[in-house]
């Protein structure tokens, strides 16, 4: 929304949205998207924007915070729209059905804006709508995305509107995206009114997602450079000397910096970074334990399992099993209720 003209941009037609909600979608992002459109209509005293909610089957969808959201229709009955936004969260690939991917491709062929919020970029990539072009998604899922789509270009920014593709990191960045779209369609004056109503100072699309990752390389501090170097080299961990050389330090200076800023040795800090990345792999994707271990620099799954358990209190296999159990209770709550009822009927043993 930065440096926009006061009026709509020529040729930018945008009035209807289809919001596609996937299981475990981020409620905060959805609320901000819909509220921005509602306030735009309210402040203009006109129905400038309209939106429909869709799920794959038309059934209510559970958000990541446990709340359930009713929708207007299923994918088959979803009307044509100027823009399609897919809201995806903790399950970026597990529920991306062939029908969903086909609907996204059809919308793209129709010439609509097709976009993804939070981890929705996985579905766009699976549908062949990213290719070698840029993508933006929530920073936690970036290593997993790069592992699955190694030829992709992932940008560290809040959102991206390029051609007929929209990418957004989710969270409050969704509001920044919607203000941009409202400004393009109806002018920056209305977009600013919406921002003021939501008590938000709009940020440019290129702003970094995390406070500890400034956009300008000259402003990046040494602790940020250390973490970034470790995150870039997960699969083949660097030695202490190699890290120091890359950072332009001596090994002793690097050790002192890690002690001062992180209260840990460089290699212990490096291990923590790799294990956190491994946890994200297990959380977001269906890679085998062996593949996750290799992707995070562990030559042997047994070594990986021991380190993971020391860090998180359970083995990688147990972590994934417990997570899947929670997922099954999320998507099949009636089974859980039946199980509880059966135990109550049986009585105490």
mmCIF file of C-alpha atoms in Angstrom:
data_model
loop_
_atom_site.group_PDB
_atom_site.id
_atom_site.type_symbol
_atom_site.label_atom_id
_atom_site.label_comp_id
_atom_site.label_asym_id
_atom_site.label_seq_id
_atom_site.Cartn_x
_atom_site.Cartn_y
_atom_site.Cartn_z
ATOM 1 C CA UNK A 1 0.000 0.000 0.000
ATOM 2 C CA UNK A 2 3.046 2.253 0.051
ATOM 3 C CA UNK A 3 3.156 5.043 -2.563
ATOM 4 C CA UNK A 4 -0.158 4.103 -4.113
ATOM 5 C CA UNK A 5 -2.217 6.628 -6.062
ATOM 6 C CA UNK A 6 -5.282 7.925 -4.264
ATOM 7 C CA UNK A 7 -7.610 6.294 -6.782
ATOM 8 C CA UNK A 8 -7.917 2.705 -8.031
ATOM 9 C CA UNK A 9 -5.210 1.400 -10.320
ATOM 10 C CA UNK A 10 -6.270 1.217 -13.945
ATOM 11 C CA UNK A 11 -7.333 -2.245 -14.969
ATOM 12 C CA UNK A 12 -7.294 -3.691 -11.455
ATOM 13 C CA UNK A 13 -10.735 -5.236 -11.015
ATOM 14 C CA UNK A 14 -11.305 -6.805 -7.618
ATOM 15 C CA UNK A 15 -14.645 -7.095 -5.877
ATOM 16 C CA UNK A 16 -15.289 -10.782 -5.092
ATOM 17 C CA UNK A 17 -13.278 -13.231 -2.990
ATOM 18 C CA UNK A 18 -13.444 -16.941 -2.323
ATOM 19 C CA UNK A 19 -11.815 -17.765 1.016
ATOM 20 C CA UNK A 20 -10.935 -21.471 1.070
ATOM 21 C CA UNK A 21 -10.490 -22.762 4.610
ATOM 22 C CA UNK A 22 -8.350 -25.830 5.151
ATOM 23 C CA UNK A 23 -8.233 -27.870 8.403
ATOM 24 C CA UNK A 24 -6.076 -26.150 11.041
ATOM 25 C CA UNK A 25 -6.313 -22.835 9.172
ATOM 26 C CA UNK A 26 -5.049 -19.719 11.020
ATOM 27 C CA UNK A 27 -8.085 -17.988 12.494
ATOM 28 C CA UNK A 28 -6.273 -14.701 13.070
ATOM 29 C CA UNK A 29 -5.377 -14.370 9.389
ATOM 30 C CA UNK A 30 -8.928 -15.186 8.265
ATOM 31 C CA UNK A 31 -10.484 -12.691 10.699
ATOM 32 C CA UNK A 32 -8.188 -9.899 9.537
ATOM 33 C CA UNK A 33 -8.901 -10.618 5.873
ATOM 34 C CA UNK A 34 -12.669 -10.644 6.260
ATOM 35 C CA UNK A 35 -12.765 -7.693 8.675
ATOM 36 C CA UNK A 36 -10.725 -5.546 6.304
ATOM 37 C CA UNK A 37 -13.306 -6.107 3.559
ATOM 38 C CA UNK A 38 -16.218 -5.575 5.927
ATOM 39 C CA UNK A 39 -14.825 -2.266 7.181
ATOM 40 C CA UNK A 40 -14.122 -1.143 3.612
ATOM 41 C CA UNK A 41 -17.789 -1.729 2.759
ATOM 42 C CA UNK A 42 -18.946 -0.043 5.959
ATOM 43 C CA UNK A 43 -16.806 3.064 5.480
ATOM 44 C CA UNK A 44 -17.759 3.456 1.839
ATOM 45 C CA UNK A 45 -21.460 2.799 2.523
ATOM 46 C CA UNK A 46 -21.397 0.464 -0.484
ATOM 47 C CA UNK A 47 -20.923 -3.255 -1.046
ATOM 48 C CA UNK A 48 -17.603 -2.849 -2.778
ATOM 49 C CA UNK A 49 -16.424 -6.297 -1.779
ATOM 50 C CA UNK A 50 -18.171 -9.599 -1.219
ATOM 51 C CA UNK A 51 -16.726 -12.892 -0.080
ATOM 52 C CA UNK A 52 -17.689 -16.527 0.249
ATOM 53 C CA UNK A 53 -16.259 -19.182 2.559
ATOM 54 C CA UNK A 54 -15.607 -22.634 1.158
ATOM 55 C CA UNK A 55 -14.291 -25.945 2.439
ATOM 56 C CA UNK A 56 -13.656 -29.124 0.505
ATOM 57 C CA UNK A 57 -16.905 -30.810 1.539
ATOM 58 C CA UNK A 58 -18.911 -27.818 2.724
ATOM 59 C CA UNK A 59 -18.632 -29.003 6.334
ATOM 60 C CA UNK A 60 -17.426 -26.724 9.136
ATOM 61 C CA UNK A 61 -13.656 -26.464 9.441
ATOM 62 C CA UNK A 62 -11.612 -26.493 12.622
ATOM 63 C CA UNK A 63 -9.075 -23.679 13.003
ATOM 64 C CA UNK A 64 -5.685 -24.081 14.634
ATOM 65 C CA UNK A 65 -7.028 -22.493 17.836
ATOM 66 C CA UNK A 66 -9.753 -25.164 18.167
ATOM 67 C CA UNK A 67 -12.666 -23.037 16.955
ATOM 68 C CA UNK A 68 -14.949 -24.313 14.205
ATOM 69 C CA UNK A 69 -15.992 -22.156 11.277
ATOM 70 C CA UNK A 70 -19.084 -22.774 9.148
ATOM 71 C CA UNK A 71 -18.746 -22.171 5.423
ATOM 72 C CA UNK A 72 -21.069 -21.209 2.591
ATOM 73 C CA UNK A 73 -20.331 -24.008 0.159
ATOM 74 C CA UNK A 74 -18.066 -26.856 -0.876
ATOM 75 C CA UNK A 75 -15.424 -26.620 -3.598
ATOM 76 C CA UNK A 76 -17.775 -27.951 -6.276
ATOM 77 C CA UNK A 77 -20.360 -25.229 -5.581
ATOM 78 C CA UNK A 78 -17.832 -22.425 -5.119
ATOM 79 C CA UNK A 79 -18.822 -19.514 -7.393
ATOM 80 C CA UNK A 80 -16.440 -17.717 -9.703
ATOM 81 C CA UNK A 81 -14.574 -14.858 -8.061
ATOM 82 C CA UNK A 82 -11.921 -12.265 -8.813
ATOM 83 C CA UNK A 83 -9.616 -13.636 -6.105
ATOM 84 C CA UNK A 84 -9.147 -16.995 -4.391
ATOM 85 C CA UNK A 85 -7.303 -17.069 -1.060
ATOM 86 C CA UNK A 86 -6.355 -20.408 0.473
ATOM 87 C CA UNK A 87 -5.941 -20.320 4.253
ATOM 88 C CA UNK A 88 -3.629 -23.113 5.358
ATOM 89 C CA UNK A 89 -1.843 -23.620 8.666
ATOM 90 C CA UNK A 90 -0.412 -26.558 10.563
ATOM 91 C CA UNK A 91 -1.144 -29.149 7.869
ATOM 92 C CA UNK A 92 0.313 -27.685 4.693
ATOM 93 C CA UNK A 93 0.211 -30.847 2.559
ATOM 94 C CA UNK A 94 -1.791 -33.530 4.384
ATOM 95 C CA UNK A 95 -5.214 -32.217 3.294
ATOM 96 C CA UNK A 96 -4.424 -30.851 -0.181
ATOM 97 C CA UNK A 97 -6.698 -33.102 -2.216
ATOM 98 C CA UNK A 98 -6.605 -33.488 -6.016
ATOM 99 C CA UNK A 99 -9.926 -31.635 -6.175
ATOM 100 C CA UNK A 100 -8.515 -28.649 -4.276
ATOM 101 C CA UNK A 101 -5.464 -28.471 -6.532
ATOM 102 C CA UNK A 102 -7.684 -28.759 -9.606
ATOM 103 C CA UNK A 103 -9.886 -25.884 -8.378
ATOM 104 C CA UNK A 104 -6.823 -23.688 -7.869
ATOM 105 C CA UNK A 105 -5.581 -24.479 -11.377
ATOM 106 C CA UNK A 106 -9.023 -23.749 -12.838
ATOM 107 C CA UNK A 107 -9.169 -20.386 -11.060
ATOM 108 C CA UNK A 108 -5.730 -19.532 -12.434
ATOM 109 C CA UNK A 109 -6.839 -20.456 -15.976
ATOM 110 C CA UNK A 110 -9.922 -18.292 -15.493
ATOM 111 C CA UNK A 111 -7.559 -15.381 -14.878
ATOM 112 C CA UNK A 112 -8.394 -14.813 -11.224
ATOM 113 C CA UNK A 113 -5.931 -13.811 -8.544
ATOM 114 C CA UNK A 114 -4.935 -17.037 -6.802
ATOM 115 C CA UNK A 115 -3.276 -16.684 -3.438
ATOM 116 C CA UNK A 116 -2.058 -18.513 -0.379
ATOM 117 C CA UNK A 117 -1.903 -17.482 3.269
ATOM 118 C CA UNK A 118 0.509 -18.861 5.903
ATOM 119 C CA UNK A 119 1.564 -22.287 4.537
ATOM 120 C CA UNK A 120 -0.788 -22.249 1.557
ATOM 121 C CA UNK A 121 2.207 -21.906 -0.753
ATOM 122 C CA UNK A 122 2.596 -25.693 -0.487
ATOM 123 C CA UNK A 123 -0.731 -26.159 -2.270
ATOM 124 C CA UNK A 124 0.119 -23.587 -4.932
ATOM 125 C CA UNK A 125 3.402 -25.383 -5.582
ATOM 126 C CA UNK A 126 1.676 -28.779 -5.653
ATOM 127 C CA UNK A 127 -0.806 -27.358 -8.164
ATOM 128 C CA UNK A 128 2.053 -26.171 -10.382
ATOM 129 C CA UNK A 129 1.219 -22.507 -9.824
ATOM 130 C CA UNK A 130 4.600 -21.466 -8.444
ATOM 131 C CA UNK A 131 7.152 -23.129 -10.697
ATOM 132 C CA UNK A 132 10.468 -21.327 -10.479
ATOM 133 C CA UNK A 133 8.770 -18.100 -9.417
ATOM 134 C CA UNK A 134 8.922 -16.497 -5.984
ATOM 135 C CA UNK A 135 6.925 -17.681 -2.993
ATOM 136 C CA UNK A 136 6.226 -16.279 0.461
ATOM 137 C CA UNK A 137 5.063 -18.338 3.433
ATOM 138 C CA UNK A 138 5.371 -18.395 7.202
ATOM 139 C CA UNK A 139 9.044 -18.391 8.175
ATOM 140 C CA UNK A 140 8.751 -21.549 10.317
ATOM 141 C CA UNK A 141 7.772 -23.628 7.287
ATOM 142 C CA UNK A 142 10.408 -22.278 4.908
ATOM 143 C CA UNK A 143 13.023 -25.050 5.475
ATOM 144 C CA UNK A 144 10.372 -27.708 4.849
ATOM 145 C CA UNK A 145 9.166 -25.922 1.727
ATOM 146 C CA UNK A 146 12.699 -25.669 0.343
ATOM 147 C CA UNK A 147 13.307 -29.339 1.046
ATOM 148 C CA UNK A 148 10.173 -30.340 -0.852
ATOM 149 C CA UNK A 149 10.497 -27.755 -3.633
ATOM 150 C CA UNK A 150 14.254 -27.175 -3.948
ATOM 151 C CA UNK A 151 13.968 -25.142 -7.164
ATOM 152 C CA UNK A 152 11.647 -22.575 -5.614
ATOM 153 C CA UNK A 153 12.624 -19.025 -4.718
ATOM 154 C CA UNK A 154 11.416 -18.198 -1.208
ATOM 155 C CA UNK A 155 11.470 -14.574 -0.134
ATOM 156 C CA UNK A 156 11.663 -13.343 3.431
ATOM 157 C CA UNK A 157 8.911 -10.741 3.348
ATOM 158 C CA UNK A 158 5.365 -10.174 4.549
ATOM 159 C CA UNK A 159 3.508 -10.768 1.314
ATOM 160 C CA UNK A 160 3.873 -10.672 -2.439
ATOM 161 C CA UNK A 161 1.470 -9.689 -5.214
ATOM 162 C CA UNK A 162 3.028 -10.566 -8.552
ATOM 163 C CA UNK A 163 0.960 -11.004 -11.667
ATOM 164 C CA UNK A 164 -2.042 -13.149 -10.762
ATOM 165 C CA UNK A 165 -0.370 -14.765 -7.753
ATOM 166 C CA UNK A 166 -0.636 -13.726 -4.132
ATOM 167 C CA UNK A 167 1.562 -15.040 -1.341
ATOM 168 C CA UNK A 168 1.280 -14.053 2.321
ATOM 169 C CA UNK A 169 3.149 -15.116 5.454
ATOM 170 C CA UNK A 170 -0.057 -15.085 7.505
ATOM 171 C CA UNK A 171 -0.723 -13.504 10.877
ATOM 172 C CA UNK A 172 -0.942 -9.716 10.847
ATOM 173 C CA UNK A 173 0.788 -9.719 7.460
ATOM 174 C CA UNK A 174 -2.617 -10.767 6.104
ATOM 175 C CA UNK A 175 -3.959 -7.354 7.046
ATOM 176 C CA UNK A 176 -1.071 -5.654 5.242
ATOM 177 C CA UNK A 177 -1.908 -7.722 2.162
ATOM 178 C CA UNK A 178 -5.617 -6.875 2.300
ATOM 179 C CA UNK A 179 -4.894 -3.163 2.691
ATOM 180 C CA UNK A 180 -2.716 -3.375 -0.395
ATOM 181 C CA UNK A 181 -5.482 -5.117 -2.379
ATOM 182 C CA UNK A 182 -8.126 -2.657 -1.192
ATOM 183 C CA UNK A 183 -5.845 0.215 -2.179
ATOM 184 C CA UNK A 184 -5.247 -1.214 -5.635
ATOM 185 C CA UNK A 185 -8.969 -1.760 -6.205
ATOM 186 C CA UNK A 186 -10.499 1.314 -4.554
ATOM 187 C CA UNK A 187 -7.676 3.710 -3.783
ATOM 188 C CA UNK A 188 -5.326 4.374 -0.902
ATOM 189 C CA UNK A 189 -7.742 6.732 0.864
ATOM 190 C CA UNK A 190 -10.151 3.887 1.598
ATOM 191 C CA UNK A 191 -7.310 1.539 2.461
ATOM 192 C CA UNK A 192 -6.016 4.080 4.981
ATOM 193 C CA UNK A 193 -9.470 4.361 6.533
ATOM 194 C CA UNK A 194 -9.540 0.598 7.010
ATOM 195 C CA UNK A 195 -6.047 0.648 8.532
ATOM 196 C CA UNK A 196 -7.066 3.390 10.959
ATOM 197 C CA UNK A 197 -10.217 1.519 11.944
ATOM 198 C CA UNK A 198 -8.117 -1.534 12.789
ATOM 199 C CA UNK A 199 -5.491 0.624 14.577
ATOM 200 C CA UNK A 200 -2.753 -0.626 12.273
ATOM 201 C CA UNK A 201 0.176 1.132 10.631
ATOM 202 C CA UNK A 202 0.566 -0.534 7.208
ATOM 203 C CA UNK A 203 3.907 -2.110 6.369
ATOM 204 C CA UNK A 204 5.428 -2.560 2.911
ATOM 205 C CA UNK A 205 5.302 -5.972 1.285
ATOM 206 C CA UNK A 206 9.082 -6.298 1.432
ATOM 207 C CA UNK A 207 9.303 -5.859 5.215
ATOM 208 C CA UNK A 208 10.878 -8.914 6.925
ATOM 209 C CA UNK A 209 8.657 -11.349 8.800
ATOM 210 C CA UNK A 210 10.721 -11.510 11.986
ATOM 211 C CA UNK A 211 11.954 -8.672 14.169
ATOM 212 C CA UNK A 212 15.380 -10.329 14.353
ATOM 213 C CA UNK A 213 15.727 -10.351 10.553
ATOM 214 C CA UNK A 214 16.043 -6.769 9.307
ATOM 215 C CA UNK A 215 15.576 -6.273 5.580
ATOM 216 C CA UNK A 216 18.839 -4.404 5.026
ATOM 217 C CA UNK A 217 21.961 -6.570 5.210
ATOM 218 C CA UNK A 218 24.046 -3.697 6.586
ATOM 219 C CA UNK A 219 21.881 -3.564 9.688
ATOM 220 C CA UNK A 220 22.099 -7.281 10.484
ATOM 221 C CA UNK A 221 23.772 -7.819 13.839
ATOM 222 C CA UNK A 222 26.313 -10.504 14.617
ATOM 223 C CA UNK A 223 23.854 -12.744 16.556
ATOM 224 C CA UNK A 224 21.457 -12.602 13.593
ATOM 225 C CA UNK A 225 24.245 -13.478 11.175
ATOM 226 C CA UNK A 226 25.269 -16.438 13.339
ATOM 227 C CA UNK A 227 21.755 -17.904 13.408
ATOM 228 C CA UNK A 228 21.214 -17.235 9.697
ATOM 229 C CA UNK A 229 24.473 -19.013 8.842
ATOM 230 C CA UNK A 230 23.463 -22.047 10.891
ATOM 231 C CA UNK A 231 19.981 -22.159 9.358
ATOM 232 C CA UNK A 232 21.472 -22.047 5.845
ATOM 233 C CA UNK A 233 23.693 -25.039 6.574
ATOM 234 C CA UNK A 234 21.481 -27.655 8.215
ATOM 235 C CA UNK A 235 22.192 -30.736 6.116
ATOM 236 C CA UNK A 236 25.993 -30.457 6.105
ATOM 237 C CA UNK A 237 26.923 -28.776 9.410
ATOM 238 C CA UNK A 238 29.928 -26.492 9.312
ATOM 239 C CA UNK A 239 32.852 -26.826 11.682
ATOM 240 C CA UNK A 240 33.602 -24.114 14.204
ATOM 241 C CA UNK A 241 36.475 -22.897 12.048
ATOM 242 C CA UNK A 242 34.335 -22.809 8.902
ATOM 243 C CA UNK A 243 31.623 -20.787 10.628
ATOM 244 C CA UNK A 244 34.176 -18.363 12.022
ATOM 245 C CA UNK A 245 35.769 -17.883 8.596
ATOM 246 C CA UNK A 246 32.381 -17.293 6.958
ATOM 247 C CA UNK A 247 31.558 -14.653 9.579
ATOM 248 C CA UNK A 248 34.986 -13.037 9.352
ATOM 249 C CA UNK A 249 35.889 -13.919 12.939
ATOM 250 C CA UNK A 250 38.374 -16.074 14.736
ATOM 251 C CA UNK A 251 37.061 -19.265 16.322
ATOM 252 C CA UNK A 252 37.700 -17.757 19.756
ATOM 253 C CA UNK A 253 35.761 -14.580 18.922
ATOM 254 C CA UNK A 254 32.834 -16.640 17.654
ATOM 255 C CA UNK A 255 32.827 -18.678 20.857
ATOM 256 C CA UNK A 256 32.837 -15.504 22.963
ATOM 257 C CA UNK A 257 29.985 -14.017 20.912
ATOM 258 C CA UNK A 258 27.837 -17.140 21.356
ATOM 259 C CA UNK A 259 28.484 -17.187 25.084
ATOM 260 C CA UNK A 260 27.643 -13.506 25.395
ATOM 261 C CA UNK A 261 24.476 -13.473 23.245
ATOM 262 C CA UNK A 262 23.125 -17.022 23.640
ATOM 263 C CA UNK A 263 24.834 -18.330 26.790
ATOM 264 C CA UNK A 264 25.927 -21.405 24.836
ATOM 265 C CA UNK A 265 28.897 -22.657 22.876
ATOM 266 C CA UNK A 266 28.664 -22.289 19.074
ATOM 267 C CA UNK A 267 28.304 -26.011 18.444
ATOM 268 C CA UNK A 268 25.666 -26.460 21.147
ATOM 269 C CA UNK A 269 23.728 -23.538 19.673
ATOM 270 C CA UNK A 270 24.117 -25.069 16.211
ATOM 271 C CA UNK A 271 22.678 -28.346 17.507
ATOM 272 C CA UNK A 272 19.652 -26.529 18.936
ATOM 273 C CA UNK A 273 19.032 -24.782 15.599
ATOM 274 C CA UNK A 274 19.213 -28.097 13.731
ATOM 275 C CA UNK A 275 16.899 -29.835 16.192
ATOM 276 C CA UNK A 276 14.331 -27.045 15.974
ATOM 277 C CA UNK A 277 14.430 -27.359 12.192
ATOM 278 C CA UNK A 278 13.939 -31.125 12.548
ATOM 279 C CA UNK A 279 10.915 -30.544 14.771
ATOM 280 C CA UNK A 280 9.398 -28.281 12.101
ATOM 281 C CA UNK A 281 10.010 -30.964 9.462
ATOM 282 C CA UNK A 282 8.173 -33.514 11.611
ATOM 283 C CA UNK A 283 5.398 -31.050 12.367
ATOM 284 C CA UNK A 284 4.717 -29.818 8.847
ATOM 285 C CA UNK A 285 5.594 -32.704 6.566
ATOM 286 C CA UNK A 286 5.504 -36.469 6.049
ATOM 287 C CA UNK A 287 9.228 -37.078 5.558
ATOM 288 C CA UNK A 288 10.607 -40.281 7.065
ATOM 289 C CA UNK A 289 12.594 -40.034 10.288
ATOM 290 C CA UNK A 290 15.729 -40.979 8.341
ATOM 291 C CA UNK A 291 15.131 -38.218 5.767
ATOM 292 C CA UNK A 292 14.554 -35.642 8.508
ATOM 293 C CA UNK A 293 17.765 -36.729 10.229
ATOM 294 C CA UNK A 294 19.766 -36.355 7.011
ATOM 295 C CA UNK A 295 18.162 -33.012 6.166
ATOM 296 C CA UNK A 296 19.266 -31.671 9.543
ATOM 297 C CA UNK A 297 22.809 -32.980 9.472
ATOM 298 C CA UNK A 298 22.559 -36.262 11.386
ATOM 299 C CA UNK A 299 24.226 -39.192 9.648
ATOM 300 C CA UNK A 300 22.488 -41.803 11.807
ATOM 301 C CA UNK A 301 18.811 -41.800 12.886
ATOM 302 C CA UNK A 302 19.752 -43.218 16.300
ATOM 303 C CA UNK A 303 22.039 -40.256 17.018
ATOM 304 C CA UNK A 304 19.279 -37.917 15.855
ATOM 305 C CA UNK A 305 16.681 -39.645 18.052
ATOM 306 C CA UNK A 306 18.858 -39.357 21.178
ATOM 307 C CA UNK A 307 19.590 -35.673 20.587
ATOM 308 C CA UNK A 308 15.937 -34.934 19.807
ATOM 309 C CA UNK A 309 14.767 -36.633 23.001
ATOM 310 C CA UNK A 310 17.275 -34.701 25.119
ATOM 311 C CA UNK A 311 15.994 -31.450 23.602
ATOM 312 C CA UNK A 312 12.227 -32.075 23.521
ATOM 313 C CA UNK A 313 11.629 -34.915 25.983
ATOM 314 C CA UNK A 314 10.408 -37.475 23.437
ATOM 315 C CA UNK A 315 11.779 -39.259 20.402
ATOM 316 C CA UNK A 316 11.022 -37.998 16.875
ATOM 317 C CA UNK A 317 8.787 -41.014 16.297
ATOM 318 C CA UNK A 318 6.848 -40.378 19.525
ATOM 319 C CA UNK A 319 6.512 -36.682 18.677
ATOM 320 C CA UNK A 320 5.035 -37.479 15.266
ATOM 321 C CA UNK A 321 2.765 -40.221 16.663
ATOM 322 C CA UNK A 322 1.392 -37.919 19.385
ATOM 323 C CA UNK A 323 0.874 -35.148 16.849
ATOM 324 C CA UNK A 324 -1.015 -37.471 14.506
ATOM 325 C CA UNK A 325 -3.177 -38.673 17.371
ATOM 326 C CA UNK A 326 -4.140 -35.075 18.109
ATOM 327 C CA UNK A 327 -4.862 -34.589 14.411
ATOM 328 C CA UNK A 328 -7.217 -37.570 14.320
ATOM 329 C CA UNK A 329 -9.105 -36.155 17.291
ATOM 330 C CA UNK A 330 -9.305 -32.840 15.461
ATOM 331 C CA UNK A 331 -10.773 -34.240 12.249
ATOM 332 C CA UNK A 332 -12.787 -37.097 13.678
ATOM 333 C CA UNK A 333 -14.032 -35.737 16.999
ATOM 334 C CA UNK A 334 -17.023 -38.073 16.893
ATOM 335 C CA UNK A 335 -14.654 -41.066 17.132
ATOM 336 C CA UNK A 336 -13.093 -39.595 20.243
ATOM 337 C CA UNK A 337 -16.558 -39.039 21.734
ATOM 338 C CA UNK A 338 -17.546 -42.617 20.940
ATOM 339 C CA UNK A 339 -14.353 -43.873 22.548
ATOM 340 C CA UNK A 340 -15.007 -41.864 25.695
ATOM 341 C CA UNK A 341 -18.627 -43.034 25.805
ATOM 342 C CA UNK A 342 -17.537 -46.662 25.467
ATOM 343 C CA UNK A 343 -15.157 -46.304 28.386
ATOM 344 C CA UNK A 344 -17.844 -44.658 30.503
ATOM 345 C CA UNK A 345 -20.309 -47.441 29.625
ATOM 346 C CA UNK A 346 -17.784 -50.114 30.523
ATOM 347 C CA UNK A 347 -17.237 -48.500 33.888
ATOM 348 C CA UNK A 348 -14.100 -48.706 36.047
ATOM 349 C CA UNK A 349 -12.007 -51.852 35.789
#
